[in-house]
Coordinates of C-alpha atoms and ligand atoms in Angstrom, one line a residue:
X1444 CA 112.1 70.1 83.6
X1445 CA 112.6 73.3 85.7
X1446 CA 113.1 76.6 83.7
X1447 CA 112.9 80.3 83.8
X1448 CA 111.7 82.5 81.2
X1449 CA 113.1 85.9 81.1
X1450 CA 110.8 88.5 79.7
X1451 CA 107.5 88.4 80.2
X1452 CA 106.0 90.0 76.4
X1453 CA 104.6 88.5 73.7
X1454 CA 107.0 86.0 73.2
X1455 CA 108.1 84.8 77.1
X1456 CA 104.3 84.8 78.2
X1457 CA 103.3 82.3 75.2
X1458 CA 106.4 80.0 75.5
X1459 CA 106.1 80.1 79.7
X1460 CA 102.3 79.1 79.2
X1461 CA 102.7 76.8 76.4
X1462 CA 106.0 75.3 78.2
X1463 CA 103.9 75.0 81.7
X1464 CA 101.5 73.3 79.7
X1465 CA 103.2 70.4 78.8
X1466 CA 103.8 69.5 82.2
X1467 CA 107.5 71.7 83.4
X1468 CA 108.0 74.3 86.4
X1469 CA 108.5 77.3 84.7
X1470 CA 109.7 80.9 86.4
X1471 CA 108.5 84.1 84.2
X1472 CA 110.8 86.4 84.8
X1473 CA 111.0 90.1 83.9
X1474 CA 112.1 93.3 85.7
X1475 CA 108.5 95.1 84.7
X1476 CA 107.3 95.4 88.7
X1477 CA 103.4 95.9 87.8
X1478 CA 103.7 93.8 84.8
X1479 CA 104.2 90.6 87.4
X1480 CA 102.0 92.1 90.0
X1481 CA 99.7 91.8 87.6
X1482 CA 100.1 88.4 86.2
X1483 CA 100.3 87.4 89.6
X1484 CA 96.8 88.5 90.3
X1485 CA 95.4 86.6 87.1
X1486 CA 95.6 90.3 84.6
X1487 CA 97.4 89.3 81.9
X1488 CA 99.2 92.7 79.6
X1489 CA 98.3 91.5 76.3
X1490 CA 95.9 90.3 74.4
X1491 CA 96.7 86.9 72.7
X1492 CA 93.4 84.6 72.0
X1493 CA 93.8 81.7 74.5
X1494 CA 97.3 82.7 76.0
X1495 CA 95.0 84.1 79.6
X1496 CA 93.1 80.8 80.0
X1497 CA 96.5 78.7 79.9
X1498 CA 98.2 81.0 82.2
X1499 CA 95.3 81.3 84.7
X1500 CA 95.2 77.1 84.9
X1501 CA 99.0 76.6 85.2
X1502 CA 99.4 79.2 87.7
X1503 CA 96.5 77.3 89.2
X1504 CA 98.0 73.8 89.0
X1505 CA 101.6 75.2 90.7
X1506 CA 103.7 74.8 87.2
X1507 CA 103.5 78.4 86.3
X1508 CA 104.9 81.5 88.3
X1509 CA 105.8 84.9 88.0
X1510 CA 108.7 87.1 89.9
X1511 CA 110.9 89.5 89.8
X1512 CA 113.9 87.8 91.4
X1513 CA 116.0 86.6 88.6
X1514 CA 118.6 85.3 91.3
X1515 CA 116.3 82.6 93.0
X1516 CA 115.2 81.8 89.3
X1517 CA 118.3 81.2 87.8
X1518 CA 119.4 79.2 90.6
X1519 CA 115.8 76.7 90.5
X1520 CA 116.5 76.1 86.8
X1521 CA 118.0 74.1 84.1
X1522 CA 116.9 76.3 81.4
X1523 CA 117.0 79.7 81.1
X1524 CA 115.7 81.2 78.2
X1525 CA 116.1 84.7 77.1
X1526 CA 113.3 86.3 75.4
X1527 CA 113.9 90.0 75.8
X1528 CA 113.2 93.1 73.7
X1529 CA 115.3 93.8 71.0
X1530 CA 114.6 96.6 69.4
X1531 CA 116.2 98.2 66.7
X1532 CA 119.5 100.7 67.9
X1533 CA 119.7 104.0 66.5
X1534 CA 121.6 102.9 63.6
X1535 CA 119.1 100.2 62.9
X1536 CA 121.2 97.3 64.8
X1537 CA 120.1 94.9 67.2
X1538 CA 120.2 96.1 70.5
X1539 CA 121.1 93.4 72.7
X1540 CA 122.0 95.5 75.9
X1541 CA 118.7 93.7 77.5
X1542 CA 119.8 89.9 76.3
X1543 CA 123.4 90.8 77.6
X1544 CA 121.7 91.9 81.0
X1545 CA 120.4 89.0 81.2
X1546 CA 123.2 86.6 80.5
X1547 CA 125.0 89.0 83.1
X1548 CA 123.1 87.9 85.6
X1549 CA 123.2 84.2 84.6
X1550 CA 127.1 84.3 85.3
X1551 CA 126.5 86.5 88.1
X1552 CA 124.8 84.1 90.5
X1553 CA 124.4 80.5 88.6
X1554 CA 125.7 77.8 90.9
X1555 CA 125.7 74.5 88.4
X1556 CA 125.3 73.6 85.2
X1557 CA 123.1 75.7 82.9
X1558 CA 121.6 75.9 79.4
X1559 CA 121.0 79.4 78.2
X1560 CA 118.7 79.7 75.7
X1561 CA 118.7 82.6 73.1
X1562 CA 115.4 82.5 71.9
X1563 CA 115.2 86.8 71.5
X1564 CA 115.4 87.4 67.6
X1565 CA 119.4 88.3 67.7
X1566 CA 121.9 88.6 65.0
X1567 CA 124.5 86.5 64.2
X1568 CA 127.5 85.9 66.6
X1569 CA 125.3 86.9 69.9
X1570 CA 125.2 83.5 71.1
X1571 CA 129.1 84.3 71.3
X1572 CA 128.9 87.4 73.2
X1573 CA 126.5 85.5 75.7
X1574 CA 128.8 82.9 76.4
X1575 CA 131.6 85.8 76.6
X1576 CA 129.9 87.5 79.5
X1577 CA 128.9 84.8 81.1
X1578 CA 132.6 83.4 81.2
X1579 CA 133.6 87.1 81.9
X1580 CA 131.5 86.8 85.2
X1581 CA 132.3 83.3 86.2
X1582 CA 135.7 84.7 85.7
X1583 CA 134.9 87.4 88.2
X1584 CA 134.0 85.4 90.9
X1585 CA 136.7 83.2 90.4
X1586 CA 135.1 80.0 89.5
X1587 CA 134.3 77.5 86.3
X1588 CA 131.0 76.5 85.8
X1589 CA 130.0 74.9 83.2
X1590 CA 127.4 76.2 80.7
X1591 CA 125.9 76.0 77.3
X1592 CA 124.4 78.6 75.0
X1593 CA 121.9 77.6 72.4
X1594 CA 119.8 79.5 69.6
X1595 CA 116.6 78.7 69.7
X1596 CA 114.4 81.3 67.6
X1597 CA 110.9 81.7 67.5
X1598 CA 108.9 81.8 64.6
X1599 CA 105.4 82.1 66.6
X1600 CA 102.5 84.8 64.8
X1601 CA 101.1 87.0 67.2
X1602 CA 97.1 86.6 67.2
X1603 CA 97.6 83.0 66.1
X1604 CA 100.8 82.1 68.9
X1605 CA 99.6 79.5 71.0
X1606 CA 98.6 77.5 68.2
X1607 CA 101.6 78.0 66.7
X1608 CA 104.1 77.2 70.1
X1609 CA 102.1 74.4 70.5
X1610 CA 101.9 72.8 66.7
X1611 CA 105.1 74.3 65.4
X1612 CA 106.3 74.0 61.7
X1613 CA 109.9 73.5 63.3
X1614 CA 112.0 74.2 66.1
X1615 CA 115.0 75.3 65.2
X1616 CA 118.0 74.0 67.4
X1617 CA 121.4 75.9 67.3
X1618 CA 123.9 74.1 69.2
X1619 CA 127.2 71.9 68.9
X1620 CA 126.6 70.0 71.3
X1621 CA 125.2 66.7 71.1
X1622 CA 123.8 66.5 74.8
X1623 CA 122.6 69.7 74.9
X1624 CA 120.9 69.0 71.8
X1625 CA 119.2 65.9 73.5
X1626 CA 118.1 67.9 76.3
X1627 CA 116.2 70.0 74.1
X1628 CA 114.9 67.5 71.7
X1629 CA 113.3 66.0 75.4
X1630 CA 111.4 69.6 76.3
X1631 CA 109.7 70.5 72.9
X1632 CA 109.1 66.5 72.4
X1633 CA 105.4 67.1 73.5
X1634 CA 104.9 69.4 70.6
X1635 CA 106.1 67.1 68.0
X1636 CA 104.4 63.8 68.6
X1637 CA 103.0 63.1 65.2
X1638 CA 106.3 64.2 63.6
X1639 CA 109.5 65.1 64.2
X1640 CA 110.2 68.8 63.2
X1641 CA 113.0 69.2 65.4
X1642 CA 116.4 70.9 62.8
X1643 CA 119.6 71.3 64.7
X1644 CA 122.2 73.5 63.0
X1645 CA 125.1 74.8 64.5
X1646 CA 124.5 78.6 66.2
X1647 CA 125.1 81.3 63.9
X1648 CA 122.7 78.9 61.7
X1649 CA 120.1 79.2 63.7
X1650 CA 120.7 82.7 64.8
X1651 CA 120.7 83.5 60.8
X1652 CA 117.2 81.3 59.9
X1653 CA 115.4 83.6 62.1
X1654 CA 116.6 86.9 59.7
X1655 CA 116.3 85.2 56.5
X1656 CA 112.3 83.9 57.2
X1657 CA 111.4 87.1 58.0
X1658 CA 113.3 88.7 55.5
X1659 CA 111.9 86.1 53.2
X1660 CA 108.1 87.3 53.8
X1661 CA 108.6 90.7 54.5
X1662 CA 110.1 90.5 50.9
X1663 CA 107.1 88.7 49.2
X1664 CA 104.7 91.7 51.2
X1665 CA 106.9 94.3 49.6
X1666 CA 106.7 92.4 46.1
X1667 CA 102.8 92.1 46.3
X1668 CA 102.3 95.3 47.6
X1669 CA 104.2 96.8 43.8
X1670 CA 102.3 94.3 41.9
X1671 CA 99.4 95.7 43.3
X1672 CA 100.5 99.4 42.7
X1673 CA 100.9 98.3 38.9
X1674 CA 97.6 96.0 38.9
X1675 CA 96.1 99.4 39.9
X1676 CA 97.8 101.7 36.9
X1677 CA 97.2 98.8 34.5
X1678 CA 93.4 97.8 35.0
X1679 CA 94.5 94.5 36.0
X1680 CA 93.0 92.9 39.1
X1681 CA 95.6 92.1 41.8
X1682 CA 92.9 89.4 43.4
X1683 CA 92.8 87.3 40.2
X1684 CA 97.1 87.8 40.1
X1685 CA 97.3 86.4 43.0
X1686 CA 95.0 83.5 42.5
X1687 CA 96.8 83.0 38.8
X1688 CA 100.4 82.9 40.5
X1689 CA 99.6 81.2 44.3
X1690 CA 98.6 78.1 42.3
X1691 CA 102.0 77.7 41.2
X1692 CA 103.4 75.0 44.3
X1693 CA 107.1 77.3 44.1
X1694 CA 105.4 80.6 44.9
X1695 CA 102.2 79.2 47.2
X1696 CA 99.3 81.6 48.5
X1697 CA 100.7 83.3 51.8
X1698 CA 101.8 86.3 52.4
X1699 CA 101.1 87.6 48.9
X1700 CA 98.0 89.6 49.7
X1701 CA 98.5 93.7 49.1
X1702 CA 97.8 95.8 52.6
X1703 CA 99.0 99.0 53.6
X1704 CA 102.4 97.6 54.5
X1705 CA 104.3 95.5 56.8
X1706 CA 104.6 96.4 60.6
X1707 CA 104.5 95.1 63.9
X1708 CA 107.2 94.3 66.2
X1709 CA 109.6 91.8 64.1
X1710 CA 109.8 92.3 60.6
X1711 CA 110.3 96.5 60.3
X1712 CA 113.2 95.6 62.8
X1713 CA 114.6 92.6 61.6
X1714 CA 114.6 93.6 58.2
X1715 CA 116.3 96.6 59.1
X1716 CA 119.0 94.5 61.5
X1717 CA 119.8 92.5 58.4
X1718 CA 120.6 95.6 56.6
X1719 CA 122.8 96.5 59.6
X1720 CA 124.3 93.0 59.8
X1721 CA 125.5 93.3 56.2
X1722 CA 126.6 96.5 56.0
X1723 CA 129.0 95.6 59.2
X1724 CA 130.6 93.0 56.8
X1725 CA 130.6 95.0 53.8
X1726 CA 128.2 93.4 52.3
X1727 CA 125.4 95.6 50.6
X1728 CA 121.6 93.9 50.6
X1729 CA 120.1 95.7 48.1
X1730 CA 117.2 93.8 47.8
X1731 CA 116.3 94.0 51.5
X1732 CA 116.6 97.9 51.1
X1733 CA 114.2 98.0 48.4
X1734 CA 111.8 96.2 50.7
X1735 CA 111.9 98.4 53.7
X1736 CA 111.7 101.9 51.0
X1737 CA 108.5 99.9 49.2
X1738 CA 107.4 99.1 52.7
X1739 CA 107.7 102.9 54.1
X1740 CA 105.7 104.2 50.7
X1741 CA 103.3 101.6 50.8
X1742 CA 102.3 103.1 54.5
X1743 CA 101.1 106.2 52.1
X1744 CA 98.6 104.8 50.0
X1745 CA 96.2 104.6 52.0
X1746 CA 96.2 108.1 53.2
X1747 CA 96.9 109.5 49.9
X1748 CA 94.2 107.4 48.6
X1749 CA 91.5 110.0 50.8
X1750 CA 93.3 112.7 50.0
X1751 CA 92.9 112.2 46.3
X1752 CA 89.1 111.8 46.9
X1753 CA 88.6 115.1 47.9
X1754 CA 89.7 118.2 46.2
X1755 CA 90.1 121.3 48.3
X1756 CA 91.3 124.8 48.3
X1757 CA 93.4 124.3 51.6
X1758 CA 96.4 122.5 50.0
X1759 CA 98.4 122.0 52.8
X1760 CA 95.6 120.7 54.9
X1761 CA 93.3 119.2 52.2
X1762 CA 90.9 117.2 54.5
X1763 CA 89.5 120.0 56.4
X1764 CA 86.1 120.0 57.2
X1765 CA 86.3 116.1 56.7
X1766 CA 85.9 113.2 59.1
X1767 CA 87.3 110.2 58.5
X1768 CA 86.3 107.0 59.9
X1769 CA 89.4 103.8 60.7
X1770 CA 88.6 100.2 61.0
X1771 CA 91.4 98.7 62.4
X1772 CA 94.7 99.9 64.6
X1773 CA 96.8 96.6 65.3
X1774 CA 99.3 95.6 62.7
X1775 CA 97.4 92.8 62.1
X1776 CA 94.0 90.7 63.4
X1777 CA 94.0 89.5 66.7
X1778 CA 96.4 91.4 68.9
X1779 CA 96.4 94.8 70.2
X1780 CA 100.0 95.5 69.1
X1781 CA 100.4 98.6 67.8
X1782 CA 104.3 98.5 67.3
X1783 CA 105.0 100.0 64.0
X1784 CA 101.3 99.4 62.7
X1785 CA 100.4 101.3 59.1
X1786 CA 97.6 103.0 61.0
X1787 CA 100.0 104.9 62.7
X1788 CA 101.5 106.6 59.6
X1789 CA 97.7 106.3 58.3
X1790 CA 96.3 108.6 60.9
X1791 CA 99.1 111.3 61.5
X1792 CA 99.0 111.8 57.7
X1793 CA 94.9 112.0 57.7
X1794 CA 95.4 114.1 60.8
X1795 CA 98.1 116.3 59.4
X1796 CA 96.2 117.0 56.2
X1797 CA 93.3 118.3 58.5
X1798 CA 90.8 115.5 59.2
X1799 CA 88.7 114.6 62.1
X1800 CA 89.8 111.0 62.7
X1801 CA 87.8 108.3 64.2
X1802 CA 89.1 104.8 65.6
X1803 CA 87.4 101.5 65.7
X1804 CA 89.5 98.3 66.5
X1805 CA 88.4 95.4 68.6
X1806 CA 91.7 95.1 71.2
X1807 CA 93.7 98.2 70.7
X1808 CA 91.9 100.8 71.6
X1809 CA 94.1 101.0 74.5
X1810 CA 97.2 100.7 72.9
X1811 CA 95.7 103.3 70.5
X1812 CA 95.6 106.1 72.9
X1813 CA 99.5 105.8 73.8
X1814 CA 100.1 107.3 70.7
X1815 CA 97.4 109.3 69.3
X1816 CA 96.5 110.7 73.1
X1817 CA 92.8 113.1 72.3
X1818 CA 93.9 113.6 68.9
X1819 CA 91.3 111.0 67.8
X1820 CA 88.2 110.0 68.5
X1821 CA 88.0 106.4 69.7
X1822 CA 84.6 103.9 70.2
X1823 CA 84.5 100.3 71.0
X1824 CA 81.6 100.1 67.8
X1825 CA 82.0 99.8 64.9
X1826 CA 79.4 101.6 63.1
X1827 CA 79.3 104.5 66.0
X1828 CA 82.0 106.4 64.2
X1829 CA 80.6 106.3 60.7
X1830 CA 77.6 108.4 61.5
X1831 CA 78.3 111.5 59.0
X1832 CA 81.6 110.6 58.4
X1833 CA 83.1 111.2 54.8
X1834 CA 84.4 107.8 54.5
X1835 CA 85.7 104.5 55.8
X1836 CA 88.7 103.6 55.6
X1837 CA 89.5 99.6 56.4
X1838 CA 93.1 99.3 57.9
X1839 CA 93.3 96.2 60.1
X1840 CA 91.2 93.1 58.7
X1841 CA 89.7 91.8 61.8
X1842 CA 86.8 89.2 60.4
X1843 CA 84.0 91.4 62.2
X1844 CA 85.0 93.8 59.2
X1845 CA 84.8 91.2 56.3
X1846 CA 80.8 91.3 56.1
X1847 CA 79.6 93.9 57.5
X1848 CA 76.1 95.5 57.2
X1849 CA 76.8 97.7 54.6
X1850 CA 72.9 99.3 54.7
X1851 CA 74.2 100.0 57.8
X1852 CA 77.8 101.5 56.5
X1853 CA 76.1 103.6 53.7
X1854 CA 73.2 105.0 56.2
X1855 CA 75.2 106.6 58.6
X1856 CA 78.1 108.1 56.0
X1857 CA 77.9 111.2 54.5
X1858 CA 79.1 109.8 51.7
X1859 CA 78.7 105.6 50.9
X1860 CA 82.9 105.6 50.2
X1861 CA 85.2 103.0 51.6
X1862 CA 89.1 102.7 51.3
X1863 CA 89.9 99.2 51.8
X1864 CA 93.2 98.5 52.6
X1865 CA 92.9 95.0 52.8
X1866 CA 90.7 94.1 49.5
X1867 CA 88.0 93.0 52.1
X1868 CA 84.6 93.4 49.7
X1869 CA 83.7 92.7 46.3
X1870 CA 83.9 95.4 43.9
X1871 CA 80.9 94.2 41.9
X1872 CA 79.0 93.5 44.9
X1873 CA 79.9 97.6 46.2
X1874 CA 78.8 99.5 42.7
X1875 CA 75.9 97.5 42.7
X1876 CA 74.9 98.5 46.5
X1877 CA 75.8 101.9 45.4
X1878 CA 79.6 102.4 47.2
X1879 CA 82.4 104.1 45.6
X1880 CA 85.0 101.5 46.7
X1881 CA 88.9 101.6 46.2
X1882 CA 90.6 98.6 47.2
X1883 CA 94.1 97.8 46.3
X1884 CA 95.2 96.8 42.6
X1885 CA 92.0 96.3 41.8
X1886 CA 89.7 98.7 39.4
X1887 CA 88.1 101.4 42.3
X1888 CA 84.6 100.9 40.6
X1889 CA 83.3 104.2 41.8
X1890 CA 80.0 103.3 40.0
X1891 CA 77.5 104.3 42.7
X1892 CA 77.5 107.4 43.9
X1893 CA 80.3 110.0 43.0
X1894 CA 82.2 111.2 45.5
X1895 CA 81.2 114.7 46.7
X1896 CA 83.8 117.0 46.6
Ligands
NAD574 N1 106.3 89.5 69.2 C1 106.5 88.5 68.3 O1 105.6 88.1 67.6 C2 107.8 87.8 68.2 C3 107.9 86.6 67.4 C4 109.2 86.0 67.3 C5 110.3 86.5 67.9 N2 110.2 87.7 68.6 C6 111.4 88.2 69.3 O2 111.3 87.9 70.6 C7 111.9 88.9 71.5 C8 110.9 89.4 72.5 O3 109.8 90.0 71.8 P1 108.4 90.4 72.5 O4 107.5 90.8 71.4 O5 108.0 89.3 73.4 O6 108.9 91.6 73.4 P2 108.1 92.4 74.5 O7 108.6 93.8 74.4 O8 106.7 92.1 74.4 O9 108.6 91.8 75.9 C9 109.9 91.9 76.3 C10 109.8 91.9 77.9 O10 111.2 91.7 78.4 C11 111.3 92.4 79.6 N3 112.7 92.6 80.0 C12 113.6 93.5 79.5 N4 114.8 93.4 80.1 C13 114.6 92.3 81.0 C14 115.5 91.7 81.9 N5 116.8 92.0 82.1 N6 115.0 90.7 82.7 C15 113.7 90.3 82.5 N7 112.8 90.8 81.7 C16 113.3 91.9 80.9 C17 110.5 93.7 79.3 O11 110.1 94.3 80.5 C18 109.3 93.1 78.5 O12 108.2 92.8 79.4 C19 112.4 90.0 70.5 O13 113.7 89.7 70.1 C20 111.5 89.7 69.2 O14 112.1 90.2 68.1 C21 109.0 88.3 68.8

């Protein structure tokens, strides 16, 4: 099948690679000049493990290009899907003026029949407002095409998204209509051949299924994270909670470990366009409100966590004189997104209470200095910026963190301290190497050493 794919981020990238892959013409589209420059020279603007290698043999094999010119790819295609920004408006709504530019442009120069695919995370009812503009531009020109607009959300994980594009747990299918429906069913077929995991619902299903998942786990990240909190206040051990209530088959294991908060480019927004949504239909969603409030304090413990290890006579700036040293910057393993990450709200409050902050992560160090500039110090190793650093602090659990050497760790601090954010290490196994070690909801054993204030 021929298609175009406008935007070419996280999302467009992986579904034009993944789509090429299976055998269509696909057109990645996106109005980003140096951005298609550079995938047309092979230099691909993120970092997703396997996502290059895919795009480098389709654009090889002729099934996968890059352009600016939305006209000639509208016109070459079937399918156009949308997968645009859309990040959160002031008031915390969807902002779908990108989508809508988009569609635009669809009615704007489309010559036959096309399916429009909505496959940006929107809010219920934009599939209508697509079609609107589109019919107000066919309108324009003074001629009726015909067209269909379908939801078609995307539940991919960054870090883990071609596996997941290619071996989906579902598509989801929003449409009424039966052929269009068919037509679809025919162009994910090659990821679905042991089983079919293909739902269609009608639109505003579909466009709702994408809010409610991630509402759904943002909630059960919010949840563990106050468990944890109370684990910590009660001496009970937020490792062995989890373990006690995953093995129940209604709650499961994911998504209930504690971190230092939810981030990343989806669930801070789509939480807070659910809010939105409801609020627009008087409808209040308490529970989601809770979730974004735990969510926001949760992005404090850690920071708070050093603070309360060091006592000093400068309130206002109580880690003067101290260097701390970060593991981790991406929201999460295996990406070098940095949108809305904890260890952005991490570091300005180390850095606002007076610290010396050192950065280790394995992909974002560029991302890294878009936001923190020379107000850190950054190293592509790991153990470089631990050498007399107060302590460690663990943000991001990439696996080169899980075992590291901790000789190593404890030779070069000042102090043999680590802040785990992520409950990486043992807390038997870092008293008896002699660490004072606070994880999450889990007793901070500072049996080695004491902390020097
Ligand atoms: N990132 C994820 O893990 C993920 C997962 C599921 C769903 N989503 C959703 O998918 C959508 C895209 O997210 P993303 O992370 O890929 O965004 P992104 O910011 O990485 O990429 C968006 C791209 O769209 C381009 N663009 C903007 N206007 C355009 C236009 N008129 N024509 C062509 N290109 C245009 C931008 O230049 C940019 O390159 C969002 O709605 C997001 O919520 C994201």
């Amino acid at each position: 099948m021929k298609l175009c794919i406008f935007g070419a981020g996280y999302v467009g990238l992986v579904a034009a690679a993944c789509f090429a892959e299976s055998g269509n013409t696909v057109i990645s589209v996106d109005v980003d000049e140096a951005r298609i420059e550079g995938l047309k020279q092979g230099i691909i603007p993120i970092y997703e493990p396997g996502l290059k290698e895919m795009i480098l043999k389709n654009q090889a094999e002729g099934r996968l290009s890059f352009t600016t010119d939305a006209v000639a790819a509208i016109q070459s295609s079937l399918i156009c899907f949308i997968a645009v920004g859309t990040p959160p408006g002031e008031d915390g709504s969807a902002d779908l003026q990108y989508v809508l530019a988009v569609a635009r442009q669809v009615g704007q120069v489309m010559t036959g029949y096309k399916i429009v695919v909505d496959k940006s995370t929107v809010p219920v009812g934009t599939a209508d407002k697509v079609r609107g503009v589109i019919r107000e531009e066919l309108t324009n020109r003074g001629i009726d095409l015909e067209f269909d607009v379908v939801s078609n959300p995307e539940f991919m994980k960054e870090g883990a998204a071609i596996d997941d594009f290619m071996k989906p747990d579902r598509v989801v299918i929003g449409t009424d209509n039966v052929r269009t429906a068919e037509i679809m069913k025919e162009l994910y077929d090659p990821f679905m051949r042991k089983q079919n995991r293909m739902i269609v619902m009608d639109v505003r299903s579909a466009e709702m299924t994408k809010y409610a998942a991630n509402a759904m786990l943002a909630t059960r990240i919010s949840f563990m994270n106050q468990i944890a909190g109370l684990c910590e206040r009660m001496g009970a051990d937020v490792a062995a909670v989890r373990e006690g209530i995953g093995s129940d088959s209604r709650i499961g294991y994911d998504f209930l470990f504690p971190g230092p908060g939810y981030g990343g480019s989806c669930f801070p927004k789509d939480v807070k366009a659910l809010v939105k949504t409801a609020e627009e239909c008087d409808y209040d969603f308490l529970l989601l409100k809770s979730v974004e409030e735990v969510n926001e304090r949760q992005k404090e413990v850690l920071a708070q966590k050093v603070i309360n290890l060091f006592s000093s006579a400068d309130q206002e700036k109580p880690l003067t004189g101290r260097v701390i040293a970060c593991w981790g910057l991406a929201f999460k393993p295996r990406t070098d997104d940095m949108r809305e990450a904890p260890a952005l709200t991490i570091i300005e409050r180390l850095l606002s209470a007076g610290a010396v902050v050192r950065v280790h992560d394995p992909e974002a160090l560029k991302e890294a200095q878009k936001f923190f500039g020379q107000r850190v110090e950054y190293s592509s190793n790991q153990y470089d910026i631990l050498t007399n650093a107060d302590t460690l602090v663990v943000i991001t659990d990439w696996s080169e963190y899980r075992n590291p050497d901790f000789e190593r760790i404890k030779s070069a601090l000042r102090q043999a301290t680590i802040v785990d954010g992520r409950n990486l290490y043992k807390p038997d196994r870092m008293a008896a190497i002699g660490f004072n070690y606070f994880p999450l909801g889990r007793c901070s054993c500072p049996r080695g050493n004491e902390v020097q204030r």
